Short mmCIF file of C-alpha atoms and ligand atoms in Angstrom, two decimals:
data_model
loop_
_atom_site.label_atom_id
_atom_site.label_comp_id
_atom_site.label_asym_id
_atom_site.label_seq_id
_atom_site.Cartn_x
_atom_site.Cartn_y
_atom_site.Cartn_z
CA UNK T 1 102.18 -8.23 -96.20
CA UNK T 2 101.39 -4.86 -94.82
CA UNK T 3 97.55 -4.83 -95.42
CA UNK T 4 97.40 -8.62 -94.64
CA UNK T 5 96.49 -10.18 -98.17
CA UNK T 6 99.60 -11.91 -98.10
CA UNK T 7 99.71 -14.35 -94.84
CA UNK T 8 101.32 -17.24 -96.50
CA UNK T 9 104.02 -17.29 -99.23
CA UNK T 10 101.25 -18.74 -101.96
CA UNK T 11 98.68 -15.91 -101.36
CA UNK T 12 102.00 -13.82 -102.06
CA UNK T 13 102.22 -15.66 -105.23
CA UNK T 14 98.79 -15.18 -106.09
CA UNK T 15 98.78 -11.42 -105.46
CA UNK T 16 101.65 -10.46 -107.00
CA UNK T 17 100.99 -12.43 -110.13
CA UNK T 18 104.59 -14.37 -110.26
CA UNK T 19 105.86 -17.83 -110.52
CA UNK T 20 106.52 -19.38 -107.35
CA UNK T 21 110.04 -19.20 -107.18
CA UNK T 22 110.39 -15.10 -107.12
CA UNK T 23 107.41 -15.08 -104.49
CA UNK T 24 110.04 -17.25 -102.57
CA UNK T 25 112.80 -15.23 -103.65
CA UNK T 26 111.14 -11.80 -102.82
CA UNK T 27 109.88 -13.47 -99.01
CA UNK T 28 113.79 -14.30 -98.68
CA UNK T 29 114.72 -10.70 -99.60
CA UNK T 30 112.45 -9.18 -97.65
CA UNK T 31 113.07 -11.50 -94.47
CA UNK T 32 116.99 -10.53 -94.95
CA UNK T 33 116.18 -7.30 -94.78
CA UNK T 34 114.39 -7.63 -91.09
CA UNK T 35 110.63 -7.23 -92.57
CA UNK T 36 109.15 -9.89 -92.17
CA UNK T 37 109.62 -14.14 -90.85
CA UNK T 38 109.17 -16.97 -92.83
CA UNK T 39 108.04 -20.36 -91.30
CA UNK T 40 110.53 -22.83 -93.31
CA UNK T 41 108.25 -25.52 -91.64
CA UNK T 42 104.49 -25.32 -93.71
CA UNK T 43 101.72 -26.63 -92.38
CA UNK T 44 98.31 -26.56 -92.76
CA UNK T 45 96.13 -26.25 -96.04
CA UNK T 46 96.53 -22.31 -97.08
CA UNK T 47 98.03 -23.05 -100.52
CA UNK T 48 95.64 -22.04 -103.78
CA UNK T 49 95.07 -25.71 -104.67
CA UNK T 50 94.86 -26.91 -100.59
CA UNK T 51 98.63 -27.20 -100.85
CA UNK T 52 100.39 -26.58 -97.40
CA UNK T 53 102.39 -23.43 -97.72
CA UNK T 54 105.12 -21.36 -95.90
CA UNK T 55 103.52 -18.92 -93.54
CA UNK T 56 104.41 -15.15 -93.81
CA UNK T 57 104.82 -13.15 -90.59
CA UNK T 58 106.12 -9.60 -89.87
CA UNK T 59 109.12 -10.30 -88.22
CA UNK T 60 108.58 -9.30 -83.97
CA UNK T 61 111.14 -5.92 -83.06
CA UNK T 62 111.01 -5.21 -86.26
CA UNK T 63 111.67 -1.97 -88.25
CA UNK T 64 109.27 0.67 -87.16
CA UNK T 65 108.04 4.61 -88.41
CA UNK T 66 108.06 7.08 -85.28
CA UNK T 67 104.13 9.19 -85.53
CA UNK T 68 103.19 12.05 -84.14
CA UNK T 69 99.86 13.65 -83.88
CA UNK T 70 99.11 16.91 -82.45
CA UNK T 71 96.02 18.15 -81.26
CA UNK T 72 93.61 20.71 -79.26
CA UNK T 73 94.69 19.60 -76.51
CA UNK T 74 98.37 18.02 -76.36
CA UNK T 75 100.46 15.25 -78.86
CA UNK T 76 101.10 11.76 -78.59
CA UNK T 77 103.94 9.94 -80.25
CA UNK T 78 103.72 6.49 -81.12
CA UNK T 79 105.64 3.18 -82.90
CA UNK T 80 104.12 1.55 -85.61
CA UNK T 81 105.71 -1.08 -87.43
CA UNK T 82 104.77 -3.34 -91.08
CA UNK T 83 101.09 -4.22 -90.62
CA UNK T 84 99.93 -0.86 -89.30
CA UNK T 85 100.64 -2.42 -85.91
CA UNK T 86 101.25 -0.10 -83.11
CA UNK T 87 103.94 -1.06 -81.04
CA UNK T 88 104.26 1.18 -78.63
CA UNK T 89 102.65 5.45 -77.78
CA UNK T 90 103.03 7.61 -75.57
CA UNK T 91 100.52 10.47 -74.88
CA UNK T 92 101.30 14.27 -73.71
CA UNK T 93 98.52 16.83 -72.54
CA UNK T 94 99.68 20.58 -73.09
CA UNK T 95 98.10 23.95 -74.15
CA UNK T 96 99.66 23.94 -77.42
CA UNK T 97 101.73 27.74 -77.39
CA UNK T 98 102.02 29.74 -80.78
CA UNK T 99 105.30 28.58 -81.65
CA UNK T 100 105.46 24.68 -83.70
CA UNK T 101 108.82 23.97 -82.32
CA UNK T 102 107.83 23.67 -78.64
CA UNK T 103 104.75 20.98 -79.20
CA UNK T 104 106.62 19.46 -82.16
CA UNK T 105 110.08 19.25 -79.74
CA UNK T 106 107.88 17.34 -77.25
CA UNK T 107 106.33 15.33 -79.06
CA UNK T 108 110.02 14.08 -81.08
CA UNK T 109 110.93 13.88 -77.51
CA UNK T 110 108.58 11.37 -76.08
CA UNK T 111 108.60 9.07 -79.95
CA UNK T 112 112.37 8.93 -79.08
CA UNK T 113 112.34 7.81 -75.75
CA UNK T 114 109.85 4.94 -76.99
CA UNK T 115 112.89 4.35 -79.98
CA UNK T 116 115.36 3.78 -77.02
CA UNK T 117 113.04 1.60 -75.01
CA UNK T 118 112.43 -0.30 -77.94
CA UNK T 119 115.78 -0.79 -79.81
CA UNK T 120 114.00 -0.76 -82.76
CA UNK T 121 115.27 0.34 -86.53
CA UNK T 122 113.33 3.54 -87.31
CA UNK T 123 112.68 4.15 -91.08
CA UNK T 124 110.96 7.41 -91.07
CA UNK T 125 108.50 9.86 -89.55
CA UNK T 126 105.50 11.10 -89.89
CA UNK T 127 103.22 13.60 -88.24
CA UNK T 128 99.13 14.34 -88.24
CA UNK T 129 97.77 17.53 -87.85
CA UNK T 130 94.62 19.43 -87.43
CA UNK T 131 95.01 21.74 -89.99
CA UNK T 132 94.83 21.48 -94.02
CA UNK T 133 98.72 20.67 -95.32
CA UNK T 134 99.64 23.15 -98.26
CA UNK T 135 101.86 21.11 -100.66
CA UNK T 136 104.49 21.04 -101.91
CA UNK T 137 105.43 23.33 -98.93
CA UNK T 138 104.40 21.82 -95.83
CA UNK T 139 102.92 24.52 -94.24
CA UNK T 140 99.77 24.38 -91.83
CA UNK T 141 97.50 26.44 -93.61
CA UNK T 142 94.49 26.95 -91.47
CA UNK T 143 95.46 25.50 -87.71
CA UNK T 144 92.09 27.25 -86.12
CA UNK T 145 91.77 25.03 -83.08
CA UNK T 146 95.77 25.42 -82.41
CA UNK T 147 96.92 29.01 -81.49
CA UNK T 148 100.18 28.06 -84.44
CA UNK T 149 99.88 30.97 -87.17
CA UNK T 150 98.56 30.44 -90.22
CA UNK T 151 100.96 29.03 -92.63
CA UNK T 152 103.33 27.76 -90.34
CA UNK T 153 106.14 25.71 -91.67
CA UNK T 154 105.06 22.15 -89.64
CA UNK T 155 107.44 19.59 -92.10
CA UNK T 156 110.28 22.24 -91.97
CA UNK T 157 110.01 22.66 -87.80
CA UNK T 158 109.16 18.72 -87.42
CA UNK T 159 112.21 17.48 -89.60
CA UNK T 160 114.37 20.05 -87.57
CA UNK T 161 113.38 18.70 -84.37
CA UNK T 162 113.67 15.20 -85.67
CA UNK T 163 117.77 16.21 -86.27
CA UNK T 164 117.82 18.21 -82.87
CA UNK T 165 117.01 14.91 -80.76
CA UNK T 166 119.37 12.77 -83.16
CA UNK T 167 116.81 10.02 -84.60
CA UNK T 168 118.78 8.30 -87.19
CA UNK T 169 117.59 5.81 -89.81
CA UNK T 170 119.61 2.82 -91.33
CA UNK T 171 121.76 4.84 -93.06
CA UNK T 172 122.94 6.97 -90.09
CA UNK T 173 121.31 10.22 -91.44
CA UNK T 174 118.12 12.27 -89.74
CA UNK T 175 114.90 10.40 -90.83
CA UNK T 176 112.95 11.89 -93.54
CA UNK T 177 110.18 13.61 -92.04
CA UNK T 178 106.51 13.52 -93.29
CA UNK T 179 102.89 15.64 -92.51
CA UNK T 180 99.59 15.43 -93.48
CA UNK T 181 96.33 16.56 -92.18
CA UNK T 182 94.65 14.61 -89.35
CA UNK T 183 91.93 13.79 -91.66
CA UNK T 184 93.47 13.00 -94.60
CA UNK T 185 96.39 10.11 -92.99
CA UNK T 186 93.26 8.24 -90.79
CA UNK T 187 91.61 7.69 -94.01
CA UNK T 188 94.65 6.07 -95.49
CA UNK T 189 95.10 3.99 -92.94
CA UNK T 190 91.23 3.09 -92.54
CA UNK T 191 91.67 2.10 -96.49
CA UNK T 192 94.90 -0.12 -95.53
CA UNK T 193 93.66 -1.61 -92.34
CA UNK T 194 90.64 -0.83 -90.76
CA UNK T 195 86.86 -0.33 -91.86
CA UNK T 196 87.62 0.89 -95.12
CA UNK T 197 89.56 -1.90 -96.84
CA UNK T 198 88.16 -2.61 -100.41
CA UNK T 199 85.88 0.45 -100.99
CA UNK T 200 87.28 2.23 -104.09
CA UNK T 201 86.30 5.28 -103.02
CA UNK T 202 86.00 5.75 -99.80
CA UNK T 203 84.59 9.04 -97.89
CA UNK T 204 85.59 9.92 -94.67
CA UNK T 205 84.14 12.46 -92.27
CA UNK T 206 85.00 13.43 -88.71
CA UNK T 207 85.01 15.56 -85.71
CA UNK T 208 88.17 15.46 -83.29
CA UNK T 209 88.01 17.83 -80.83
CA UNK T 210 87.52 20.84 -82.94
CA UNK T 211 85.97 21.10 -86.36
CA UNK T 212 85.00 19.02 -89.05
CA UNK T 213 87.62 17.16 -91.31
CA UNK T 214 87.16 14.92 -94.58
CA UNK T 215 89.45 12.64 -96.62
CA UNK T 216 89.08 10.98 -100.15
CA UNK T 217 90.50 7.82 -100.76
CA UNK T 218 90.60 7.21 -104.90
CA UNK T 219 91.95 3.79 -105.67
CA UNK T 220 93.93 3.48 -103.05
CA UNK T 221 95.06 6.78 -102.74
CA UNK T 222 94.44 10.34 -101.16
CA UNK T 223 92.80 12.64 -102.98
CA UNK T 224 94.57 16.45 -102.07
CA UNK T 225 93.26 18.48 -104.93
CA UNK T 226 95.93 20.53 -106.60
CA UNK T 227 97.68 22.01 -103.54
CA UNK T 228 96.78 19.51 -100.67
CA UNK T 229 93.38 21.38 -99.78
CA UNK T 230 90.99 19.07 -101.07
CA UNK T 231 87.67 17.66 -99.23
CA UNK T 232 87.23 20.82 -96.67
CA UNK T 233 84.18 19.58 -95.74
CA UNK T 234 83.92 21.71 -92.77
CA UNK T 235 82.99 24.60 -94.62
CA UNK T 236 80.02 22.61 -96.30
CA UNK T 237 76.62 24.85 -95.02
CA UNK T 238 73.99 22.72 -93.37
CA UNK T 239 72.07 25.36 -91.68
CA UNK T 240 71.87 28.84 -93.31
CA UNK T 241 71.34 30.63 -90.84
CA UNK T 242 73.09 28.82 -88.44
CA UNK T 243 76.09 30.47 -86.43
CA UNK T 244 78.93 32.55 -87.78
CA UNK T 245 82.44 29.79 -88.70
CA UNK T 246 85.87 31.07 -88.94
CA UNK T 247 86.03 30.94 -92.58
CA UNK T 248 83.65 33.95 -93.21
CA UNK T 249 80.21 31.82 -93.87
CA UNK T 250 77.30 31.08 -91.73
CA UNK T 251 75.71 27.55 -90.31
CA UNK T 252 78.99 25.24 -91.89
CA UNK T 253 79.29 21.70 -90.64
CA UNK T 254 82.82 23.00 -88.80
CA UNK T 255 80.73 24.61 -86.24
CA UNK T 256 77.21 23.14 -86.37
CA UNK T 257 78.29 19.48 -85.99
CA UNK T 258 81.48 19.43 -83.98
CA UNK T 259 81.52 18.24 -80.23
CA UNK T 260 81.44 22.20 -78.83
CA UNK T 261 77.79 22.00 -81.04
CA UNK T 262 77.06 18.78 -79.39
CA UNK T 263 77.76 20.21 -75.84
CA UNK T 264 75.80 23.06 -76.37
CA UNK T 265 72.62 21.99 -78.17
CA UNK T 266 72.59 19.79 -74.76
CA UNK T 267 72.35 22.01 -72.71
CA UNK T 268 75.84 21.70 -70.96
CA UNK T 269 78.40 23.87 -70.21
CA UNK T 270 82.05 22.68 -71.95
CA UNK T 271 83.45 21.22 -68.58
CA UNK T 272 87.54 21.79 -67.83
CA UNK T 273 88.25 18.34 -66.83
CA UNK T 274 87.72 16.56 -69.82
CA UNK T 275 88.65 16.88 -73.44
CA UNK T 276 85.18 18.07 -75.23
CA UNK T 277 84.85 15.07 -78.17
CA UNK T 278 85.61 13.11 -74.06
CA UNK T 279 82.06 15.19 -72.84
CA UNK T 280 80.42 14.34 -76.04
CA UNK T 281 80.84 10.72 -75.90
CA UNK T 282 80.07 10.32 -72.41
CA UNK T 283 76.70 11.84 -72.79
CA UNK T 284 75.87 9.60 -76.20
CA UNK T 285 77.04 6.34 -74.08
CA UNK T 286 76.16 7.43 -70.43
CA UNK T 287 73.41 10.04 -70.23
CA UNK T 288 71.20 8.88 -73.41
CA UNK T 289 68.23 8.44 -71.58
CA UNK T 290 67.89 12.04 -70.68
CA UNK T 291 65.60 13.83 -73.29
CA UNK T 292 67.86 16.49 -74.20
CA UNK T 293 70.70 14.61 -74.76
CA UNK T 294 68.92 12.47 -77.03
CA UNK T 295 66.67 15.35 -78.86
CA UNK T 296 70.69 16.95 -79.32
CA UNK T 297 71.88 14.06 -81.00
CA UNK T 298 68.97 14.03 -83.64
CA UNK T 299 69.81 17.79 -84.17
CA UNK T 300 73.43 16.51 -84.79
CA UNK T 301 72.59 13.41 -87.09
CA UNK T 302 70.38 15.88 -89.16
CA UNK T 303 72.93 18.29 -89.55
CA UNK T 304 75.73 15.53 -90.41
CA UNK T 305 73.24 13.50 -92.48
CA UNK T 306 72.68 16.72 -94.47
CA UNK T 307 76.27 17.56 -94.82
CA UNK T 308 76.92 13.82 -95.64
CA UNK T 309 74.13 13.82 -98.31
CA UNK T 310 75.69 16.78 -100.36
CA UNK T 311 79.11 15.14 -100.53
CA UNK T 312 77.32 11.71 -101.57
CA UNK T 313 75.49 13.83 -104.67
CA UNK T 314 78.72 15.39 -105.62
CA UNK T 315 81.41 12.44 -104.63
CA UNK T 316 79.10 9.37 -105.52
CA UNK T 317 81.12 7.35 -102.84
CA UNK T 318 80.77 3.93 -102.60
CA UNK T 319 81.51 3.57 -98.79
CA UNK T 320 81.47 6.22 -95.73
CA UNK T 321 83.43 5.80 -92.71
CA UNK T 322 82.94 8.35 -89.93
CA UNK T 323 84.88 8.84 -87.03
CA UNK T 324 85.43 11.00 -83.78
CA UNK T 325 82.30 12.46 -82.38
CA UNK T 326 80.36 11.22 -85.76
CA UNK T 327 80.90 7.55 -85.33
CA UNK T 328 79.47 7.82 -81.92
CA UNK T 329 76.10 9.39 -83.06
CA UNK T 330 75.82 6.58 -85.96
CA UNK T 331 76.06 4.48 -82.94
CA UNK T 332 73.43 6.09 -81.11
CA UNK T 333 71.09 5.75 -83.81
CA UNK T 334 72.61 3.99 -87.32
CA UNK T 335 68.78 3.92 -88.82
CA UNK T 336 68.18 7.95 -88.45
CA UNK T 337 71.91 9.07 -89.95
CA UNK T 338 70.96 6.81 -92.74
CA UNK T 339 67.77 8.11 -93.24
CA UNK T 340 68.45 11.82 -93.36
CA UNK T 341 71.93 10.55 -96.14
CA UNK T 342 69.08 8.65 -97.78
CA UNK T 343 66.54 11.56 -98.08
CA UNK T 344 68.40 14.09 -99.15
CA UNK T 345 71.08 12.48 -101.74
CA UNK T 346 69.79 11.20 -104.57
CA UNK T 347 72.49 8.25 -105.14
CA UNK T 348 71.95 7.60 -101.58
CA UNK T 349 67.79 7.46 -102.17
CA UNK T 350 68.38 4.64 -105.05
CA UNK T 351 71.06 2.25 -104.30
CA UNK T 352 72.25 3.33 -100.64
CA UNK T 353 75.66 4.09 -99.41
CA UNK T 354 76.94 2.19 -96.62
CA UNK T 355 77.34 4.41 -93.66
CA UNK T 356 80.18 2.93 -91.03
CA UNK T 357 82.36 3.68 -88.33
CA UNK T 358 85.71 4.33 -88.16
CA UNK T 359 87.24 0.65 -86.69
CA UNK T 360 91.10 1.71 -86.06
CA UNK T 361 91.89 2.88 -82.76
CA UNK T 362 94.59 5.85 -83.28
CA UNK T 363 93.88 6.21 -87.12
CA UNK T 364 95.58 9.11 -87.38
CA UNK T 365 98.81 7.82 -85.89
CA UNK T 366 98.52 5.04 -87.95
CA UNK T 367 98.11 6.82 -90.72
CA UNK T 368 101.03 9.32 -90.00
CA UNK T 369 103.40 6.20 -89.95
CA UNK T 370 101.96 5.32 -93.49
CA UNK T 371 103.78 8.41 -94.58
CA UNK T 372 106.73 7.43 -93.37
CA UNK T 373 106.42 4.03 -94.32
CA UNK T 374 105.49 4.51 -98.09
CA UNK T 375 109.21 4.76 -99.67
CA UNK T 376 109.92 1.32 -97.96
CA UNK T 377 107.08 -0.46 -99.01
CA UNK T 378 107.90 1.34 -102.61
CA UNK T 379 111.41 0.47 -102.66
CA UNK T 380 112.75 -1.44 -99.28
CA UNK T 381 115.81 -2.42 -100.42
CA UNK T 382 116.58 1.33 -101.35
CA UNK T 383 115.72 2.26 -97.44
CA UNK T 384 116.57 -0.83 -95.44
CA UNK T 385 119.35 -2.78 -97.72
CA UNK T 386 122.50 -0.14 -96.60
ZN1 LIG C 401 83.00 27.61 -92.45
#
């Protein structure tokens, strides 16, 4: 039901492998518990054999998770509910200060007001972040576009402010409170619902506003690496004697192929107004025609293509999804990104990887309310049946 294999109570049958009666018996649980609606009136041929069968919907005002994502330049909170719907968001532009707990406070703030409006059973939430996410602790280990310290406790400050402003699940207690990296929670949520549905192991790169982020998906789920720091692929070096990153190395995709390198190679100064991944992707979609827009976007795709080819040779993907700034410049030219990935990866050179874009809009959201939704779509009677 919540990736949409399951639209009618047969294709429930047929995925989970049972007879018919529990696939009617687990429909009727999970409609009791507020999930999801079940047309008692089939019609139409959707059964395996042509057979009409009972339609499967996720039930309108439904339960939803509360997200949060937090970026450069602000937050926005949203409500997603079974499906990987969004149901309602909210956005909020600030200069995010040192401390978690103001952003974070704001950002609870604004998902609960969208609770009220709603009336809606919340089941959890969960919150993205720009930064890798140090497990098991929950700390932000390297926020470098966010003036937070390094290693700030983000789960610890986000589940206190989640108690502060009083959201309660179904069993009258403080939500449980989830966070992953930015990165990381849109590729899970590409996987479930968007562009990357299928692949078995899906690569995802992108640029936000700052920076370069990547995600694994194995088999359906995130690869973290041993302490939630997997797939920096930021810090990958495309041009050695490019400019100096953060991290202590010269020329890495973080800083070569990030909207601030996009601005730049053009020409322009990083205006105030707008948001700079904003800047980037009105000069791909408006200003294209101007030579050196266009001569900065090839400097970009060969930089990204590069950086793209090294994670093919090592990852052996069998699908790439790129999003932010990068799924704009596949855009402006899909046949030179896959050229440069072709020529310089040498899975890439022999079979070919498909290159796509990113298809959700607010993957990271998204994903953040995957987080929060996991332990009900584990267990829902554990979560929802109290
Ligand atoms: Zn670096």
């Amino acid at each position: 039901m919540h990736t949409g294999r399951a639209a009618t109570r047969a294709l429930l049958t047929a995925e989970l492998g049972v007879t018919r009666a529990t696939a009617g018996a687990v429909a009727a649980e999970l409609e009791a518990l507020g999930l999801i609606l079940v047309d008692t009136r089939p019609a139409g041929p959707s059964g395996a054999q042509g057979r009409p069968s009972h339609r499967l919907d996720v039930a309108p005002g439904g339960p939803v998770a509360l997200a949060a994502q937090v970026h450069a330049d602000g937050f926005r909170a949203a409500l997603v509910g079974l499906g990987g719907e969004i149901v309602a968001t909210a956005p909020g532009t600030m200069t995010v200060p040192a401390d978690p707990a103001h952003v974070l406070g704001a950002v609870v703030e604004a998902g609960a007001r969208l609770l009220r409006d709603s009336g809606r059973v919340c089941v959890g939430a969960g919150l993205a972040v720009p930064s890798a996410v140090a497990e098991p602790e929950g700390t932000a280990l390297n926020p470098l576009h966010l003036a937070w310290p390094a290693g700030a406790p983000v789960r610890e400050v986000f589940a206190a402010q989640i108690a502060r402003v009083g959201i309660l699940g179904p069993d009258g207690e403080p939500v449980p409170s989830f966070v992953g990296n930015d990165v990381n929670v849109a590729a899970l949520a590409e996987h479930r619902h968007g562009a990357g549905r299928d692949a078995q192991h899906l690569l995802v790169v992108a640029s936000g506003h700052r920076g370069v982020g990547g995600a694994l998906v194995l088999d359906g789920r995130l690869h973290t690496g041993s302490s939630g720091l997997a797939l920096e692929v930021g810090h990958l070096t495309v041009l050695p004697d490019g400019r100096p990153c953060h991290c202590g190395s010269r020329g890495c995709l973080d800083v070569e192929a990030d909207p601030l390198a996009f601005v730049e190679a053009a020409g322009r100064a990083p205006g105030p107004e707008v948001s700079l991944l904003q800047q980037s992707i009105d000069l791909l979609q408006q200003e294209y025609a101007d030579p050196s827009v266009r001569a900065a976007a090839q400097v970009l795709i060969d930089r990204l293509g590069r950086g793209l080819a090294g994670l093919v040779n090592v990852l052996n993907p069998d699908r790439i999804l790129l999003g932010g700034l990068h799924r704009y410049l596949l855009d402006a030219d899909p046949e030179a990104l896959r050229a440069v990935v072709a020529d310089h990866s040498l899975w890439g050179r022999s079979g070919g990887v498909p290159v796509l874009a990113c298809a959700l809009d607010h993957n990271s959201l998204v994903g953040a309310a995957e987080l929060a939704w996991q332990p009900v779509l584990d267990d829902p009677l554990a979560v929802l049946g109290v």
